[in-house]
């Protein structure tokens, strides 16, 4: 058994000055032990060093019971592994927290004050002031949160100290550690009275500022523990004198003492028994022993368990130390022996094997050896005795019956057959039969070669005997089905003939070696018979390929004179056309004609189709203008085309009129286009010459006006180098729509107008400027 050794758990905490605190954390005490391990019932002395003040020994890592206050601590007699904790301490002199001066005495509800601790300290004494004589009732509580304002109350606090009706007339000594940040409440009542001071009071604890705020309870503290506490935003506090020290306490350090238990041992000379047997259990290492289950006492006890059982012995020595040990007694159930045989009934002369089961060794009656085959001569009963690994035994019996063999005969429906012909073999003399060669008794089968078959007959007792018969198999003739062609086009002849035998018959009304014309793809079977009367068959398939469904296709059923058309075949793989036409190649027919295509498919089969292409003449078209010469400023010129309903096109053309201004200076060719009812189209053209026709006044405009830049990106300027008075500017697009207009008053030499057409599309625009009844038109190009 392993024993836990003494462990020294020492925590080193670096001194840290808390913000606003006057005190540093104490150094941790260092514990040692006179023994790291003690026997059960022994003691050890623990010592501590490292503290500048005193020491406190505890039984818990936090809270717990104070065990001693010296540097050395001797443990009591130990019976189990035990951990102890030591802390180093030092304290300042006891100080009373300053309170406000006495102002009045009151009776009724209990009052006091609460505050948030600014430092760690220990409350060492409590006292009611002399102004409230009588028994003292004082409590100290720790809140989990600031107490609520009246009339709300709280019970979320821990009572750290409570004394009721204490007759002491002086300071009541206490030891209440307080941690920095704790919310502490103190209530006091002397007899039935309390003593008021001023309102919320500023004081100090450990030299650190703290504010005392009013705290109250509706019940008398003399009879009721603190409950339903509240605070108020103002109001005088009740004076309760609190005495304290700012104690320095180091972190607790753990020291472990391992206790060696007494060496209790449990043994038995019979760890395994058979059902119904007993075992003797022995113990050592202690003085007194108790065994469970059974509650048996003694150094040695006898047990008779009904099933496997684990016994626990508890040993006790004179020191009261105890330990336990366990031992298991296994109860082995006698084996359930089985007498097994490879057959409970055998036929005369057949071997059988007897074997025992459920144990590890076996003996048989009748000179039988376990698991060794022997041949019984007559029906007999055999007994086996089995012994298992635990020495427990059991018995079982089995009987072997010996039956006589049947007299079996092999029969056949034919001793000679043609290859592929069936024959039936049957057995007799028994009740069921099995044959060699995968033959089923009394079921026809087709032998593949001459063979001798053996039948095994089994009677009602399962006993078997055998017999044989031979079947001779004659080979079939090697018949072949021959054809002059394996594939033909629909309507072509073919001849079928057989070979390999002496006579032939065909399916499908075909005569051997005589030509015929098949109507569709078919498979034909020939039956040939040889001199032995044995027949065989062969097959051949003649595929009749249908003629292709050829189509003559044209890109147009009718075309205009001079237009091309494309003829293409479909439904086959290659095509030839009449009229010197090449398949799927455009040509220009001179007149209406009918064309024939011959298509050949992948099987070489051919078919034809025809298509007609009609050639329509073009219409006769004329186009004229009322004038073929015009000035730039002239009005629109009428255009006339025949036949009617055609369309005119060209620069300056709108509908059936021509605008010289829109076309600009120079010759302009306009076109008339007409399409007849057959969709054939013809055109006619005429040319109109547009002249500038410049007058003297226009020459003045020419010299005095400049539009720049041109072309431009939509932004340009108009400069006037003359005194023209009022100036009208109109800009229109090629469709005559006005996109800009303005009137400029009193235009003088040096005038410049900046214009933006950035919102308009790119294209040609006309700038018309009018002054004093005279006009000028300038064409500009906007490029983007």
Coordinates of N, CA, C and O in Angstrom, one line a residue, residues 79-200:
X79 N -5.3 9.7 12.6 CA -5.7 8.5 12.1 C -5.9 8.5 10.5 O -6.1 7.5 9.9
X80 N -5.9 9.7 10.0 CA -6.0 9.9 8.5 C -5.1 11.0 8.0 O -4.6 11.8 8.8
X81 N -4.8 11.0 6.7 CA -4.0 12.1 6.2 C -4.6 13.4 6.5 O -5.9 13.6 6.3
X82 N -3.9 14.4 6.9 CA -4.5 15.7 7.4 C -3.7 16.8 6.9 O -2.4 16.8 6.8
X83 N -4.4 17.9 6.4 CA -3.7 19.2 6.0 C -3.9 20.3 7.0 O -5.0 20.4 7.6
X84 N -2.9 21.1 7.3 CA -2.9 22.2 8.2 C -2.5 23.5 7.4 O -1.8 23.4 6.4
X85 N -2.9 24.6 7.9 CA -2.6 25.9 7.2 C -2.1 26.9 8.2 O -2.7 27.1 9.3
X86 N -1.1 27.6 7.9 CA -0.5 28.6 8.8 C -0.4 30.0 8.1 O -0.2 30.0 7.0
X87 N -0.7 31.0 8.9 CA -0.5 32.4 8.4 C 0.2 33.2 9.4 O 0.1 33.0 10.6
X88 N 1.0 34.2 8.9 CA 1.7 35.1 9.8 C 0.9 36.4 10.0 O 0.2 36.8 9.1
X89 N 0.9 36.9 11.2 CA 0.1 38.1 11.5 C 1.0 39.2 12.2 O 2.0 38.9 12.8
X90 N 0.5 40.5 12.1 CA 1.0 41.6 12.8 C 0.0 42.7 12.9 O -0.8 42.8 11.9
X91 N -0.1 43.4 13.9 CA -1.2 44.4 14.1 C -0.7 45.7 14.5 O 0.3 45.8 15.3
X92 N -1.4 46.8 14.2 CA -1.2 48.1 14.8 C -1.9 48.2 16.1 O -2.8 47.4 16.4
X93 N -1.6 49.2 16.9 CA -2.3 49.4 18.1 C -3.8 49.6 17.9 O -4.2 50.2 16.9
X94 N -4.7 49.2 18.9 CA -6.1 49.4 18.7 C -6.5 50.9 18.7 O -5.9 51.7 19.5
X95 N -7.3 51.2 17.7 CA -7.7 52.6 17.5 C -9.3 52.7 17.5 O -9.9 51.8 16.9
X96 N -9.9 53.7 18.0 CA -11.3 53.9 17.8 C -11.5 54.8 16.6 O -10.9 55.8 16.4
X97 N -12.5 54.3 15.7 CA -12.8 55.2 14.6 C -13.5 56.4 15.1 O -14.5 56.4 15.8
X98 N -13.0 57.6 14.7 CA -13.7 58.9 15.1 C -15.1 58.9 14.7 O -15.5 58.5 13.6
X99 N -16.0 59.5 15.7 CA -17.4 59.6 15.5 C -17.9 61.0 15.7 O -17.1 61.8 16.4
X100 N -19.0 61.4 15.2 CA -19.5 62.8 15.5 C -19.9 63.0 16.9 O -20.1 62.0 17.7
X101 N -19.9 64.2 17.4 CA -20.3 64.5 18.8 C -21.7 64.1 19.0 O -22.6 64.1 18.2
X102 N -22.0 63.8 20.3 CA -23.3 63.4 20.8 C -24.3 64.6 20.6 O -23.9 65.7 20.9
X103 N -25.5 64.3 20.0 CA -26.5 65.4 19.9 C -27.7 65.1 20.6 O -28.4 66.0 21.1
X104 N -28.2 63.8 20.7 CA -29.5 63.5 21.4 C -29.6 62.1 21.6 O -28.8 61.3 21.0
X105 N -30.5 61.7 22.5 CA -30.8 60.3 22.8 C -32.3 60.1 22.3 O -33.1 60.9 22.4
X106 N -32.5 58.9 21.6 CA -33.8 58.6 21.1 C -34.1 57.2 21.4 O -33.3 56.4 21.7
X107 N -35.4 56.8 21.3 CA -35.9 55.4 21.5 C -36.7 55.1 20.3 O -37.2 56.0 19.6
X108 N -37.0 53.8 20.1 CA -37.8 53.4 19.0 C -37.0 52.5 18.0 O -36.2 51.7 18.5
X109 N -37.1 52.8 16.8 CA -36.4 52.0 15.8 C -34.9 52.1 16.0 O -34.4 53.1 16.4
X110 N -34.2 51.0 15.6 CA -32.8 50.9 15.7 C -32.1 51.7 14.6 O -32.5 51.6 13.4
X111 N -31.0 52.4 14.9 CA -30.3 53.1 13.9 C -28.8 52.8 14.1 O -28.3 52.3 15.1
X112 N -28.0 53.1 13.0 CA -26.6 53.0 13.1 C -26.0 53.6 11.9 O -26.4 54.7 11.5
X113 N -25.0 53.0 11.3 CA -24.3 53.6 10.1 C -23.7 52.5 9.3 O -23.6 51.3 9.7
X114 N -23.5 52.8 8.0 CA -22.7 51.8 7.1 C -21.7 52.6 6.4 O -21.7 53.8 6.2
X115 N -20.6 51.8 5.9 CA -19.5 52.5 5.2 C -18.9 51.4 4.3 O -19.1 50.2 4.5
X116 N -18.0 51.8 3.4 CA -17.2 50.9 2.5 C -15.8 51.0 3.0 O -15.2 52.0 3.1
X117 N -15.3 49.8 3.4 CA -13.9 49.7 4.1 C -12.9 50.2 3.1 O -12.8 49.6 2.0
X118 N -12.0 51.2 3.5 CA -11.0 51.7 2.6 C -9.7 50.8 2.6 O -8.9 50.9 1.7
X119 N -9.6 50.0 3.7 CA -8.4 49.2 3.9 C -8.8 47.9 4.6 O -9.9 47.8 5.0
X120 N -7.9 46.9 4.6 CA -8.1 45.7 5.4 C -7.9 46.1 6.9 O -6.9 46.8 7.2
X121 N -8.8 45.6 7.8 CA -8.6 45.9 9.2 C -9.3 44.8 10.0 O -10.1 44.1 9.4
X122 N -9.2 44.8 11.3 CA -9.9 43.9 12.2 C -10.6 44.6 13.2 O -10.0 45.5 13.9
X123 N -11.9 44.4 13.4 CA -12.7 45.1 14.5 C -12.3 44.3 15.7 O -12.6 43.1 15.8
X124 N -11.8 45.0 16.7 CA -11.3 44.3 17.9 C -12.3 44.6 19.1 O -12.2 43.9 20.1
X125 N -13.1 45.7 19.0 CA -14.0 46.0 20.1 C -15.2 46.8 19.7 O -15.1 47.6 18.7
X126 N -16.3 46.7 20.4 CA -17.5 47.5 20.1 C -18.1 48.0 21.4 O -18.0 47.3 22.4
X127 N -18.7 49.2 21.4 CA -19.2 49.8 22.6 C -20.2 50.9 22.2 O -20.0 51.6 21.3
X128 N -21.3 50.9 23.0 CA -22.3 52.0 22.9 C -21.8 53.2 23.8 O -21.2 53.0 24.8
X129 N -22.0 54.4 23.3 CA -21.5 55.6 24.1 C -22.2 55.7 25.5 O -23.2 55.1 25.7
X130 N -21.5 56.4 26.4 CA -22.0 56.6 27.8 C -23.4 57.2 27.8 O -24.1 57.1 28.8
X131 N -23.8 57.9 26.7 CA -25.1 58.6 26.8 C -26.3 57.7 26.8 O -27.4 58.0 27.0
X132 N -26.0 56.4 26.4 CA -27.2 55.4 26.4 C -26.9 54.2 27.3 O -26.4 53.2 26.9
X133 N -27.0 54.4 28.6 CA -26.7 53.4 29.5 C -27.7 52.2 29.4 O -28.8 52.4 28.9
X134 N -27.4 51.1 29.9 CA -28.2 49.9 29.8 C -27.4 48.7 29.1 O -26.3 48.9 28.6
X135 N -28.1 47.6 29.0 CA -27.4 46.4 28.4 C -27.2 46.8 26.9 O -28.0 47.4 26.2
X136 N -26.1 46.3 26.4 CA -25.7 46.6 25.0 C -26.2 45.5 24.0 O -26.1 44.3 24.2
X137 N -26.9 46.0 22.9 CA -27.2 45.1 21.8 C -26.6 45.7 20.5 O -26.9 46.9 20.1
X138 N -25.6 45.0 20.0 CA -24.8 45.5 18.8 C -24.7 44.4 17.8 O -24.6 43.2 18.1
X139 N -24.8 44.8 16.5 CA -24.6 43.8 15.4 C -23.7 44.5 14.3 O -23.7 45.7 14.2
X140 N -22.9 43.6 13.6 CA -22.1 44.0 12.5 C -22.5 43.1 11.3 O -22.6 41.9 11.5
X141 N -22.9 43.7 10.2 CA -23.3 43.0 9.0 C -22.4 43.4 7.8 O -21.9 44.5 7.8
X142 N -22.4 42.4 6.9 CA -21.7 42.7 5.6 C -22.7 42.6 4.5 O -23.3 41.6 4.2
X143 N -22.8 43.7 3.7 CA -23.8 43.8 2.6 C -23.2 43.3 1.3 O -21.9 43.5 1.1
X144 N -24.0 42.6 0.5 CA -23.5 42.2 -0.9 C -23.6 43.4 -1.8 O -23.0 43.4 -2.9
X145 N -24.4 44.4 -1.5 CA -24.5 45.6 -2.3 C -25.0 46.7 -1.4 O -25.4 46.5 -0.2
X146 N -24.9 48.0 -1.8 CA -25.3 49.1 -1.0 C -26.7 48.9 -0.6 O -27.6 48.6 -1.4
X147 N -27.0 49.2 0.7 CA -28.4 49.0 1.2 C -29.3 50.1 0.5 O -28.9 51.2 0.1
X148 N -30.6 49.7 0.2 CA -31.5 50.6 -0.6 C -32.0 51.7 0.3 O -32.0 51.7 1.6
X149 N -32.5 52.8 -0.4 CA -33.1 53.9 0.3 C -34.4 53.5 0.9 O -35.2 52.8 0.3
X150 N -34.8 54.0 2.1 CA -36.1 53.8 2.7 C -37.2 54.3 1.7 O -37.0 55.3 1.1
X151 N -38.4 53.7 1.5 CA -38.9 52.6 2.3 C -38.6 51.2 1.8 O -39.1 50.2 2.2
X152 N -37.7 51.1 0.8 CA -37.2 49.7 0.4 C -36.3 49.2 1.4 O -35.5 49.9 2.0
X153 N -36.3 47.8 1.6 CA -35.4 47.2 2.6 C -34.7 46.1 1.9 O -35.0 45.6 0.8
X154 N -33.7 45.5 2.6 CA -32.9 44.4 2.1 C -32.5 43.4 3.2 O -32.4 43.8 4.3
X155 N -32.5 42.2 2.8 CA -32.0 41.1 3.7 C -30.7 40.4 3.0 O -30.3 39.4 3.4
X156 N -30.2 41.1 2.0 CA -29.0 40.6 1.3 C -27.8 41.0 2.0 O -27.0 41.9 1.6
X157 N -27.5 40.4 3.2 CA -26.3 40.7 4.0 C -26.0 39.5 4.8 O -26.8 38.5 4.9
X158 N -24.7 39.5 5.3 CA -24.2 38.4 6.2 C -24.0 39.0 7.6 O -23.4 40.1 7.7
X159 N -24.5 38.3 8.6 CA -24.3 38.8 10.0 C -22.9 38.4 10.4 O -22.6 37.2 10.6
X160 N -22.0 39.3 10.6 CA -20.6 39.0 11.1 C -20.5 38.9 12.6 O -19.7 38.2 13.1
X161 N -21.4 39.7 13.3 CA -21.4 39.6 14.8 C -22.7 40.1 15.3 O -23.4 41.0 14.7
X162 N -23.2 39.5 16.4 CA -24.5 39.9 17.0 C -24.4 39.6 18.5 O -24.1 38.5 18.9
X163 N -24.6 40.7 19.3 CA -24.8 40.5 20.8 C -26.1 41.2 21.2 O -26.3 42.3 20.7
X164 N -26.9 40.6 22.0 CA -28.2 41.2 22.4 C -28.2 41.2 24.0 O -28.0 40.1 24.6
X165 N -28.6 42.4 24.5 CA -28.7 42.5 25.9 C -27.5 42.1 26.7 O -27.5 41.5 27.7
X166 N -26.3 42.5 26.1 CA -25.0 42.2 26.8 C -24.9 43.2 28.0 O -24.9 44.4 27.8
X167 N -24.7 42.6 29.2 CA -24.6 43.5 30.4 C -23.2 44.2 30.5 O -23.1 45.0 31.4
X168 N -22.3 43.9 29.6 CA -21.0 44.6 29.7 C -21.1 46.1 29.7 O -21.9 46.6 28.9
X169 N -20.3 46.8 30.5 CA -20.4 48.2 30.5 C -19.3 48.9 29.8 O -19.2 50.1 29.6
X170 N -18.3 48.1 29.4 CA -17.1 48.6 28.7 C -17.1 48.1 27.3 O -18.1 47.8 26.7
X171 N -15.9 48.2 26.7 CA -15.7 47.7 25.3 C -15.9 46.2 25.3 O -15.3 45.5 26.1
X172 N -16.7 45.8 24.3 CA -17.0 44.3 24.1 C -15.9 43.8 23.1 O -15.9 44.3 22.0
X173 N -15.0 42.9 23.6 CA -14.0 42.5 22.6 C -14.5 41.6 21.5 O -15.4 40.7 21.8
X174 N -14.1 41.8 20.3 CA -14.5 40.9 19.2 C -13.2 40.7 18.3 O -12.2 41.4 18.5
X175 N -13.4 39.9 17.3 CA -12.3 39.6 16.3 C -13.0 39.5 15.0 O -13.3 38.3 14.6
X176 N -13.2 40.6 14.3 CA -14.0 40.5 13.0 C -13.1 41.0 11.9 O -12.9 42.3 11.8
X177 N -12.5 40.2 11.1 CA -11.6 40.7 10.0 C -12.5 41.3 8.9 O -13.6 40.8 8.5
X178 N -12.1 42.5 8.4 CA -12.8 43.2 7.4 C -11.8 43.4 6.2 O -10.6 43.8 6.4
X179 N -12.3 43.2 5.0 CA -11.4 43.3 3.8 C -11.7 44.7 3.1 O -12.9 45.2 3.2
X180 N -10.7 45.2 2.5 CA -10.9 46.5 1.8 C -12.0 46.3 0.7 O -11.9 45.3 0.0
X181 N -12.9 47.2 0.6 CA -14.0 47.2 -0.3 C -15.3 46.6 0.3 O -16.3 46.6 -0.4
X182 N -15.2 45.9 1.5 CA -16.4 45.3 2.1 C -17.4 46.5 2.4 O -16.9 47.6 2.9
X183 N -18.7 46.2 2.3 CA -19.7 47.2 2.7 C -20.2 46.7 4.0 O -20.8 45.7 4.1
X184 N -19.9 47.5 5.1 CA -20.1 47.1 6.5 C -21.2 48.0 7.1 O -21.2 49.2 6.9
X185 N -22.1 47.3 7.8 CA -23.1 48.1 8.5 C -23.0 47.7 10.0 O -22.8 46.6 10.4
X186 N -23.2 48.8 10.9 CA -23.1 48.6 12.4 C -24.4 49.3 13.0 O -24.7 50.4 12.7
X187 N -25.1 48.5 13.8 CA -26.3 49.0 14.5 C -26.2 48.8 16.0 O -25.5 47.8 16.4
X188 N -26.7 49.7 16.8 CA -26.5 49.6 18.2 C -27.7 50.1 19.0 O -28.4 51.1 18.5
X189 N -28.0 49.5 20.2 CA -29.1 49.9 21.0 C -28.8 49.6 22.5 O -28.5 48.5 22.8
X190 N -28.7 50.7 23.3 CA -28.4 50.5 24.7 C -29.7 50.5 25.5 O -30.4 51.6 25.6
X191 N -30.1 49.4 26.1 CA -31.4 49.4 26.8 C -32.5 49.5 25.7 O -32.6 48.7 24.8
X192 N -33.2 50.6 25.7 CA -34.2 50.9 24.6 C -33.8 52.2 23.9 O -34.7 52.7 23.1
X193 N -32.6 52.7 24.1 CA -32.3 54.0 23.5 C -31.1 53.8 22.6 O -30.3 52.9 22.6
X194 N -30.9 54.9 21.8 CA -29.7 55.1 20.9 C -29.3 56.5 21.0 O -29.9 57.4 21.5
X195 N -28.1 56.8 20.5 CA -27.5 58.1 20.6 C -27.2 58.7 19.2 O -26.6 58.0 18.4
X196 N -27.8 59.8 18.9 CA -27.6 60.5 17.6 C -26.3 61.4 17.6 O -26.0 62.0 18.6
X197 N -25.7 61.4 16.4 CA -24.7 62.4 16.2 C -25.2 63.4 15.1 O -26.4 63.6 14.9
X198 N -24.3 63.9 14.3 CA -24.7 64.7 13.1 C -25.1 63.9 12.0 O -25.1 62.6 12.1
X199 N -25.3 64.5 10.8 CA -25.7 63.8 9.6 C -24.5 62.9 9.1 O -23.6 62.6 9.8
X200 N -24.6 62.5 7.8 CA -23.5 61.8 7.2 C -22.1 62.3 7.6 O -21.9 63.5 7.5

